Amino acid sequence: MPTFNTKKVLFILVVLTLIGYGVFNGRNLILGPTIEITYPKDNMETTEKLIAIRGKANNVVFLSLNNRPIFIDTENNFEEKLLLYPGFNIISIYGKDRFKNEVIKEFRLYYKENNQIN
């Protein structure tokens, strides 16, 4: 009859716990940078010439909006104002993490000028 070795079982549990902890903390390396745009939505039509682009960027050390660096706050949120051209505008947000993984989010806005004469 085999004997139950407590030291081996305890050692295996400690090793599995350390591996699990390492994978959990390494998830940012595995997932890479992410960008979520909360406002405006893709293909949105607006009559506002100046619009605020809002979103959240996780695991980034560099973030840019149309090739212009922007900043995130301590909760990884960003908000940047952008002047729109009449017609379709393609907005590009680029992010890079410390391991040089990259992500690009693009969306389109249609700016319709309000040419009403009062």
mmCIF file of the C-alpha atoms, coordinates in Angstrom:
data_MODEL
# 
_entry.id   MODEL 
# 
loop_
_atom_site.group_PDB 
_atom_site.id 
_atom_site.type_symbol 
_atom_site.label_atom_id 
_atom_site.label_alt_id 
_atom_site.label_comp_id 
_atom_site.label_asym_id 
_atom_site.label_entity_id 
_atom_site.label_seq_id 
_atom_site.pdbx_PDB_ins_code 
_atom_site.Cartn_x 
_atom_site.Cartn_y 
_atom_site.Cartn_z 
_atom_site.occupancy 
_atom_site.B_iso_or_equiv 
_atom_site.pdbx_formal_charge 
_atom_site.auth_seq_id 
_atom_site.auth_comp_id 
_atom_site.auth_asym_id 
_atom_site.auth_atom_id 
_atom_site.pdbx_PDB_model_num 
ATOM 1   C CA . MET A 1 1   ? 0.000   0.000  0.000   1.00 0.00 ? 1   MET A CA 1 
ATOM 2   C CA . PRO A 1 2   ? 1.483   3.373  -1.050  1.00 0.00 ? 2   PRO A CA 1 
ATOM 3   C CA . THR A 1 3   ? 2.078   5.938  1.657   1.00 0.00 ? 3   THR A CA 1 
ATOM 4   C CA . PHE A 1 4   ? 0.854   9.515  1.529   1.00 0.00 ? 4   PHE A CA 1 
ATOM 5   C CA . ASN A 1 5   ? 3.852   11.857 1.483   1.00 0.00 ? 5   ASN A CA 1 
ATOM 6   C CA . THR A 1 6   ? 2.750   15.233 2.888   1.00 0.00 ? 6   THR A CA 1 
ATOM 7   C CA . LYS A 1 7   ? 5.984   17.013 2.003   1.00 0.00 ? 7   LYS A CA 1 
ATOM 8   C CA . LYS A 1 8   ? 5.699   16.114 -1.705  1.00 0.00 ? 8   LYS A CA 1 
ATOM 9   C CA . VAL A 1 9   ? 2.061   17.200 -1.876  1.00 0.00 ? 9   VAL A CA 1 
ATOM 10  C CA . LEU A 1 10  ? 2.839   20.469 -0.084  1.00 0.00 ? 10  LEU A CA 1 
ATOM 11  C CA . PHE A 1 11  ? 5.811   21.112 -2.410  1.00 0.00 ? 11  PHE A CA 1 
ATOM 12  C CA . ILE A 1 12  ? 3.646   20.485 -5.495  1.00 0.00 ? 12  ILE A CA 1 
ATOM 13  C CA . LEU A 1 13  ? 0.935   22.844 -4.192  1.00 0.00 ? 13  LEU A CA 1 
ATOM 14  C CA . VAL A 1 14  ? 3.504   25.594 -3.539  1.00 0.00 ? 14  VAL A CA 1 
ATOM 15  C CA . VAL A 1 15  ? 4.995   25.188 -7.021  1.00 0.00 ? 15  VAL A CA 1 
ATOM 16  C CA . LEU A 1 16  ? 1.540   25.279 -8.660  1.00 0.00 ? 16  LEU A CA 1 
ATOM 17  C CA . THR A 1 17  ? 0.615   28.363 -6.635  1.00 0.00 ? 17  THR A CA 1 
ATOM 18  C CA . LEU A 1 18  ? 3.787   30.168 -7.737  1.00 0.00 ? 18  LEU A CA 1 
ATOM 19  C CA . ILE A 1 19  ? 3.178   29.246 -11.385 1.00 0.00 ? 19  ILE A CA 1 
ATOM 20  C CA . GLY A 1 20  ? -0.423  30.466 -11.154 1.00 0.00 ? 20  GLY A CA 1 
ATOM 21  C CA . TYR A 1 21  ? 0.695   33.719 -9.540  1.00 0.00 ? 21  TYR A CA 1 
ATOM 22  C CA . GLY A 1 22  ? 3.290   34.243 -12.281 1.00 0.00 ? 22  GLY A CA 1 
ATOM 23  C CA . VAL A 1 23  ? 0.771   33.647 -15.056 1.00 0.00 ? 23  VAL A CA 1 
ATOM 24  C CA . PHE A 1 24  ? -1.745  35.985 -13.384 1.00 0.00 ? 24  PHE A CA 1 
ATOM 25  C CA . ASN A 1 25  ? 0.799   38.807 -13.095 1.00 0.00 ? 25  ASN A CA 1 
ATOM 26  C CA . GLY A 1 26  ? 2.151   38.131 -16.578 1.00 0.00 ? 26  GLY A CA 1 
ATOM 27  C CA . ARG A 1 27  ? -1.253  38.505 -18.201 1.00 0.00 ? 27  ARG A CA 1 
ATOM 28  C CA . ASN A 1 28  ? -0.395  42.075 -19.253 1.00 0.00 ? 28  ASN A CA 1 
ATOM 29  C CA . LEU A 1 29  ? 2.534   40.747 -21.238 1.00 0.00 ? 29  LEU A CA 1 
ATOM 30  C CA . ILE A 1 30  ? 0.355   38.062 -22.774 1.00 0.00 ? 30  ILE A CA 1 
ATOM 31  C CA . LEU A 1 31  ? -2.594  40.374 -23.564 1.00 0.00 ? 31  LEU A CA 1 
ATOM 32  C CA . GLY A 1 32  ? -0.573  43.380 -24.704 1.00 0.00 ? 32  GLY A CA 1 
ATOM 33  C CA . PRO A 1 33  ? -1.979  46.900 -24.930 1.00 0.00 ? 33  PRO A CA 1 
ATOM 34  C CA . THR A 1 34  ? -5.717  47.506 -25.291 1.00 0.00 ? 34  THR A CA 1 
ATOM 35  C CA . ILE A 1 35  ? -7.663  50.605 -26.303 1.00 0.00 ? 35  ILE A CA 1 
ATOM 36  C CA . GLU A 1 36  ? -11.382 51.096 -25.768 1.00 0.00 ? 36  GLU A CA 1 
ATOM 37  C CA . ILE A 1 37  ? -13.083 54.169 -27.207 1.00 0.00 ? 37  ILE A CA 1 
ATOM 38  C CA . THR A 1 38  ? -16.137 55.168 -25.192 1.00 0.00 ? 38  THR A CA 1 
ATOM 39  C CA . TYR A 1 39  ? -17.082 58.316 -27.133 1.00 0.00 ? 39  TYR A CA 1 
ATOM 40  C CA . PRO A 1 40  ? -17.745 58.936 -29.986 1.00 0.00 ? 40  PRO A CA 1 
ATOM 41  C CA . LYS A 1 41  ? -19.004 55.795 -31.680 1.00 0.00 ? 41  LYS A CA 1 
ATOM 42  C CA . ASP A 1 42  ? -17.763 54.632 -35.085 1.00 0.00 ? 42  ASP A CA 1 
ATOM 43  C CA . ASN A 1 43  ? -19.597 56.182 -38.075 1.00 0.00 ? 43  ASN A CA 1 
ATOM 44  C CA . MET A 1 44  ? -21.272 58.777 -35.884 1.00 0.00 ? 44  MET A CA 1 
ATOM 45  C CA . GLU A 1 45  ? -22.599 61.963 -37.487 1.00 0.00 ? 45  GLU A CA 1 
ATOM 46  C CA . THR A 1 46  ? -22.112 65.244 -35.641 1.00 0.00 ? 46  THR A CA 1 
ATOM 47  C CA . THR A 1 47  ? -22.608 68.960 -36.140 1.00 0.00 ? 47  THR A CA 1 
ATOM 48  C CA . GLU A 1 48  ? -19.993 69.819 -33.502 1.00 0.00 ? 48  GLU A CA 1 
ATOM 49  C CA . LYS A 1 49  ? -16.727 71.044 -34.989 1.00 0.00 ? 49  LYS A CA 1 
ATOM 50  C CA . LEU A 1 50  ? -14.788 70.405 -31.753 1.00 0.00 ? 50  LEU A CA 1 
ATOM 51  C CA . ILE A 1 51  ? -15.350 66.963 -30.292 1.00 0.00 ? 51  ILE A CA 1 
ATOM 52  C CA . ALA A 1 52  ? -13.936 65.218 -27.218 1.00 0.00 ? 52  ALA A CA 1 
ATOM 53  C CA . ILE A 1 53  ? -12.491 61.750 -27.834 1.00 0.00 ? 53  ILE A CA 1 
ATOM 54  C CA . ARG A 1 54  ? -12.793 59.637 -24.682 1.00 0.00 ? 54  ARG A CA 1 
ATOM 55  C CA . GLY A 1 55  ? -11.687 56.142 -23.830 1.00 0.00 ? 55  GLY A CA 1 
ATOM 56  C CA . LYS A 1 56  ? -9.517  53.830 -21.809 1.00 0.00 ? 56  LYS A CA 1 
ATOM 57  C CA . ALA A 1 57  ? -6.052  52.495 -22.665 1.00 0.00 ? 57  ALA A CA 1 
ATOM 58  C CA . ASN A 1 58  ? -4.630  49.607 -20.652 1.00 0.00 ? 58  ASN A CA 1 
ATOM 59  C CA . ASN A 1 59  ? -1.016  48.422 -20.580 1.00 0.00 ? 59  ASN A CA 1 
ATOM 60  C CA . VAL A 1 60  ? 0.348   51.328 -22.629 1.00 0.00 ? 60  VAL A CA 1 
ATOM 61  C CA . VAL A 1 61  ? 3.439   53.458 -22.157 1.00 0.00 ? 61  VAL A CA 1 
ATOM 62  C CA . PHE A 1 62  ? 2.811   55.537 -25.296 1.00 0.00 ? 62  PHE A CA 1 
ATOM 63  C CA . LEU A 1 63  ? -0.512  56.705 -26.720 1.00 0.00 ? 63  LEU A CA 1 
ATOM 64  C CA . SER A 1 64  ? -1.223  58.957 -29.682 1.00 0.00 ? 64  SER A CA 1 
ATOM 65  C CA . LEU A 1 65  ? -4.266  60.421 -31.419 1.00 0.00 ? 65  LEU A CA 1 
ATOM 66  C CA . ASN A 1 66  ? -3.685  61.013 -35.139 1.00 0.00 ? 66  ASN A CA 1 
ATOM 67  C CA . ASN A 1 67  ? 0.102   60.835 -34.542 1.00 0.00 ? 67  ASN A CA 1 
ATOM 68  C CA . ARG A 1 68  ? -0.030  63.399 -31.703 1.00 0.00 ? 68  ARG A CA 1 
ATOM 69  C CA . PRO A 1 69  ? 0.945   62.113 -28.229 1.00 0.00 ? 69  PRO A CA 1 
ATOM 70  C CA . ILE A 1 70  ? -1.806  62.154 -25.630 1.00 0.00 ? 70  ILE A CA 1 
ATOM 71  C CA . PHE A 1 71  ? -1.819  61.290 -21.950 1.00 0.00 ? 71  PHE A CA 1 
ATOM 72  C CA . ILE A 1 72  ? -3.776  58.947 -19.711 1.00 0.00 ? 72  ILE A CA 1 
ATOM 73  C CA . ASP A 1 73  ? -4.769  59.548 -16.095 1.00 0.00 ? 73  ASP A CA 1 
ATOM 74  C CA . THR A 1 74  ? -4.060  57.269 -13.131 1.00 0.00 ? 74  THR A CA 1 
ATOM 75  C CA . GLU A 1 75  ? -7.093  55.118 -14.007 1.00 0.00 ? 75  GLU A CA 1 
ATOM 76  C CA . ASN A 1 76  ? -5.931  54.686 -17.650 1.00 0.00 ? 76  ASN A CA 1 
ATOM 77  C CA . ASN A 1 77  ? -8.623  57.022 -19.040 1.00 0.00 ? 77  ASN A CA 1 
ATOM 78  C CA . PHE A 1 78  ? -7.941  59.562 -21.751 1.00 0.00 ? 78  PHE A CA 1 
ATOM 79  C CA . GLU A 1 79  ? -9.845  62.539 -23.109 1.00 0.00 ? 79  GLU A CA 1 
ATOM 80  C CA . GLU A 1 80  ? -8.592  64.677 -25.954 1.00 0.00 ? 80  GLU A CA 1 
ATOM 81  C CA . LYS A 1 81  ? -10.346 67.335 -28.026 1.00 0.00 ? 81  LYS A CA 1 
ATOM 82  C CA . LEU A 1 82  ? -10.163 67.167 -31.788 1.00 0.00 ? 82  LEU A CA 1 
ATOM 83  C CA . LEU A 1 83  ? -11.144 69.687 -34.445 1.00 0.00 ? 83  LEU A CA 1 
ATOM 84  C CA . LEU A 1 84  ? -13.070 68.006 -37.266 1.00 0.00 ? 84  LEU A CA 1 
ATOM 85  C CA . TYR A 1 85  ? -12.974 68.775 -40.987 1.00 0.00 ? 85  TYR A CA 1 
ATOM 86  C CA . PRO A 1 86  ? -16.216 68.937 -42.972 1.00 0.00 ? 86  PRO A CA 1 
ATOM 87  C CA . GLY A 1 87  ? -17.174 65.479 -44.231 1.00 0.00 ? 87  GLY A CA 1 
ATOM 88  C CA . PHE A 1 88  ? -15.637 62.187 -43.162 1.00 0.00 ? 88  PHE A CA 1 
ATOM 89  C CA . ASN A 1 89  ? -12.833 62.204 -40.597 1.00 0.00 ? 89  ASN A CA 1 
ATOM 90  C CA . ILE A 1 90  ? -10.762 59.108 -39.888 1.00 0.00 ? 90  ILE A CA 1 
ATOM 91  C CA . ILE A 1 91  ? -9.451  59.097 -36.337 1.00 0.00 ? 91  ILE A CA 1 
ATOM 92  C CA . SER A 1 92  ? -6.604  56.796 -35.356 1.00 0.00 ? 92  SER A CA 1 
ATOM 93  C CA . ILE A 1 93  ? -5.486  55.991 -31.809 1.00 0.00 ? 93  ILE A CA 1 
ATOM 94  C CA . TYR A 1 94  ? -2.182  54.171 -31.449 1.00 0.00 ? 94  TYR A CA 1 
ATOM 95  C CA . GLY A 1 95  ? -0.829  52.551 -28.316 1.00 0.00 ? 95  GLY A CA 1 
ATOM 96  C CA . LYS A 1 96  ? 2.405   50.752 -27.469 1.00 0.00 ? 96  LYS A CA 1 
ATOM 97  C CA . ASP A 1 97  ? 3.407   48.843 -24.335 1.00 0.00 ? 97  ASP A CA 1 
ATOM 98  C CA . ARG A 1 98  ? 6.847   48.511 -22.759 1.00 0.00 ? 98  ARG A CA 1 
ATOM 99  C CA . PHE A 1 99  ? 7.446   45.271 -24.676 1.00 0.00 ? 99  PHE A CA 1 
ATOM 100 C CA . LYS A 1 100 ? 6.861   47.098 -28.010 1.00 0.00 ? 100 LYS A CA 1 
ATOM 101 C CA . ASN A 1 101 ? 3.516   45.399 -28.658 1.00 0.00 ? 101 ASN A CA 1 
ATOM 102 C CA . GLU A 1 102 ? 1.262   47.755 -30.584 1.00 0.00 ? 102 GLU A CA 1 
ATOM 103 C CA . VAL A 1 103 ? -2.453  48.334 -31.054 1.00 0.00 ? 103 VAL A CA 1 
ATOM 104 C CA . ILE A 1 104 ? -4.284  50.707 -33.407 1.00 0.00 ? 104 ILE A CA 1 
ATOM 105 C CA . LYS A 1 105 ? -7.963  51.639 -33.178 1.00 0.00 ? 105 LYS A CA 1 
ATOM 106 C CA . GLU A 1 106 ? -9.514  53.559 -36.045 1.00 0.00 ? 106 GLU A CA 1 
ATOM 107 C CA . PHE A 1 107 ? -12.985 54.971 -36.352 1.00 0.00 ? 107 PHE A CA 1 
ATOM 108 C CA . ARG A 1 108 ? -14.808 57.406 -38.600 1.00 0.00 ? 108 ARG A CA 1 
ATOM 109 C CA . LEU A 1 109 ? -16.834 60.497 -37.840 1.00 0.00 ? 109 LEU A CA 1 
ATOM 110 C CA . TYR A 1 110 ? -18.931 62.515 -40.232 1.00 0.00 ? 110 TYR A CA 1 
ATOM 111 C CA . TYR A 1 111 ? -18.932 66.229 -39.516 1.00 0.00 ? 111 TYR A CA 1 
ATOM 112 C CA . LYS A 1 112 ? -21.881 67.992 -41.080 1.00 0.00 ? 112 LYS A CA 1 
ATOM 113 C CA . GLU A 1 113 ? -21.522 71.754 -41.093 1.00 0.00 ? 113 GLU A CA 1 
ATOM 114 C CA . ASN A 1 114 ? -24.476 73.688 -39.829 1.00 0.00 ? 114 ASN A CA 1 
ATOM 115 C CA . ASN A 1 115 ? -24.816 76.379 -42.523 1.00 0.00 ? 115 ASN A CA 1 
ATOM 116 C CA . GLN A 1 116 ? -28.151 77.822 -41.454 1.00 0.00 ? 116 GLN A CA 1 
ATOM 117 C CA . ILE A 1 117 ? -28.504 81.567 -41.932 1.00 0.00 ? 117 ILE A CA 1 
ATOM 118 C CA . ASN A 1 118 ? -30.365 83.320 -39.129 1.00 0.00 ? 118 ASN A CA 1 
# 
